Tab-separated table of C-alpha atoms in Angstrom:
chain	number	residue	atom	x	y	z
O	127	UNK	CA	53.262	-13.381	-100.085
O	128	UNK	CA	53.856	-16.857	-101.899
O	129	UNK	CA	57.034	-18.280	-101.496
O	130	UNK	CA	58.671	-19.078	-104.758
O	131	UNK	CA	58.909	-22.687	-104.376
O	132	UNK	CA	62.405	-22.354	-106.779
O	133	UNK	CA	64.261	-20.543	-103.346
O	134	UNK	CA	62.842	-23.060	-101.192
O	135	UNK	CA	65.099	-26.212	-100.795
O	136	UNK	CA	64.169	-29.098	-101.979
O	137	UNK	CA	65.906	-32.461	-102.302
O	138	UNK	CA	66.468	-35.625	-104.166
O	139	UNK	CA	67.212	-38.573	-101.784
O	140	UNK	CA	69.014	-41.917	-104.174
O	141	UNK	CA	67.698	-45.004	-102.150
O	142	UNK	CA	70.713	-46.927	-103.181
O	143	UNK	CA	71.891	-48.294	-100.187
O	144	UNK	CA	67.990	-49.414	-99.406
O	145	UNK	CA	67.826	-51.431	-102.620
O	146	UNK	CA	71.571	-52.821	-102.528
O	147	UNK	CA	70.873	-54.153	-99.138
O	148	UNK	CA	67.891	-56.117	-100.617
O	149	UNK	CA	69.524	-57.258	-103.688
O	150	UNK	CA	72.390	-58.767	-101.171
O	151	UNK	CA	75.148	-56.836	-103.323
O	152	UNK	CA	77.615	-55.019	-101.944
O	153	UNK	CA	79.878	-51.476	-102.937
O	154	UNK	CA	82.121	-53.777	-104.595
O	155	UNK	CA	80.225	-56.122	-106.127
O	156	UNK	CA	78.299	-52.987	-108.095
O	157	UNK	CA	81.289	-51.069	-108.793
O	158	UNK	CA	82.625	-54.237	-110.880
O	159	UNK	CA	79.490	-54.508	-112.582
O	160	UNK	CA	78.079	-50.993	-113.148
O	161	UNK	CA	81.399	-49.460	-114.296
O	162	UNK	CA	81.127	-47.139	-111.265
O	163	UNK	CA	84.162	-46.390	-109.272
O	164	UNK	CA	83.180	-46.995	-105.161
O	165	UNK	CA	83.999	-44.413	-104.355
O	166	UNK	CA	81.473	-42.553	-106.809
O	167	UNK	CA	79.030	-45.486	-105.447
O	168	UNK	CA	79.735	-44.048	-102.668
O	169	UNK	CA	78.847	-40.400	-103.076
O	170	UNK	CA	75.744	-41.255	-104.359
O	171	UNK	CA	74.766	-44.182	-101.644
O	172	UNK	CA	75.347	-41.341	-99.274
O	173	UNK	CA	73.306	-39.011	-100.451
O	174	UNK	CA	76.336	-36.436	-101.418
O	175	UNK	CA	75.776	-36.484	-105.451
O	176	UNK	CA	75.016	-32.912	-107.178
O	177	UNK	CA	74.296	-34.790	-110.136
O	178	UNK	CA	74.197	-38.177	-111.847
O	179	UNK	CA	74.496	-39.022	-115.571
O	180	UNK	CA	71.858	-40.843	-117.629
O	181	UNK	CA	74.096	-43.108	-118.622
O	182	UNK	CA	75.057	-43.996	-114.943
O	183	UNK	CA	71.242	-43.909	-113.774
O	184	UNK	CA	70.756	-46.329	-116.669
O	185	UNK	CA	73.468	-48.802	-115.538
O	186	UNK	CA	72.309	-49.272	-111.729
O	187	UNK	CA	68.507	-49.550	-113.055
O	188	UNK	CA	69.995	-52.371	-114.999
O	189	UNK	CA	72.008	-53.951	-112.209
O	190	UNK	CA	70.242	-53.606	-109.676
O	191	UNK	CA	66.817	-54.798	-111.308
O	192	UNK	CA	64.593	-52.028	-111.062
O	193	UNK	CA	63.939	-48.321	-112.546
O	194	UNK	CA	64.578	-44.861	-111.712
O	195	UNK	CA	61.945	-43.860	-109.483
O	196	UNK	CA	62.980	-47.031	-107.518
O	197	UNK	CA	66.353	-45.719	-106.514
O	198	UNK	CA	65.326	-41.251	-106.866
O	199	UNK	CA	62.939	-39.592	-104.983
O	200	UNK	CA	61.660	-35.757	-104.342
O	201	UNK	CA	61.110	-33.920	-100.969
O	202	UNK	CA	59.562	-30.848	-101.832
O	203	UNK	CA	60.162	-27.544	-100.293
O	204	UNK	CA	58.363	-27.666	-97.251
């Protein structure tokens, strides 16, 4: 029987911490520039977010000068 890929766990991984480190920006500075709380950014950075608004994604990409595909990655089921 072929496994249903929708029943297997898959993950979206956020590379926010890595991009912040490359850009030399702190959570506090990013929070101020993007207009998102430090707590919410921390949730994203630690891969605990269940959803991200496109507006939030667009702001992060604008400030960090990156594309959504650099910020987010899809890990398919194993």
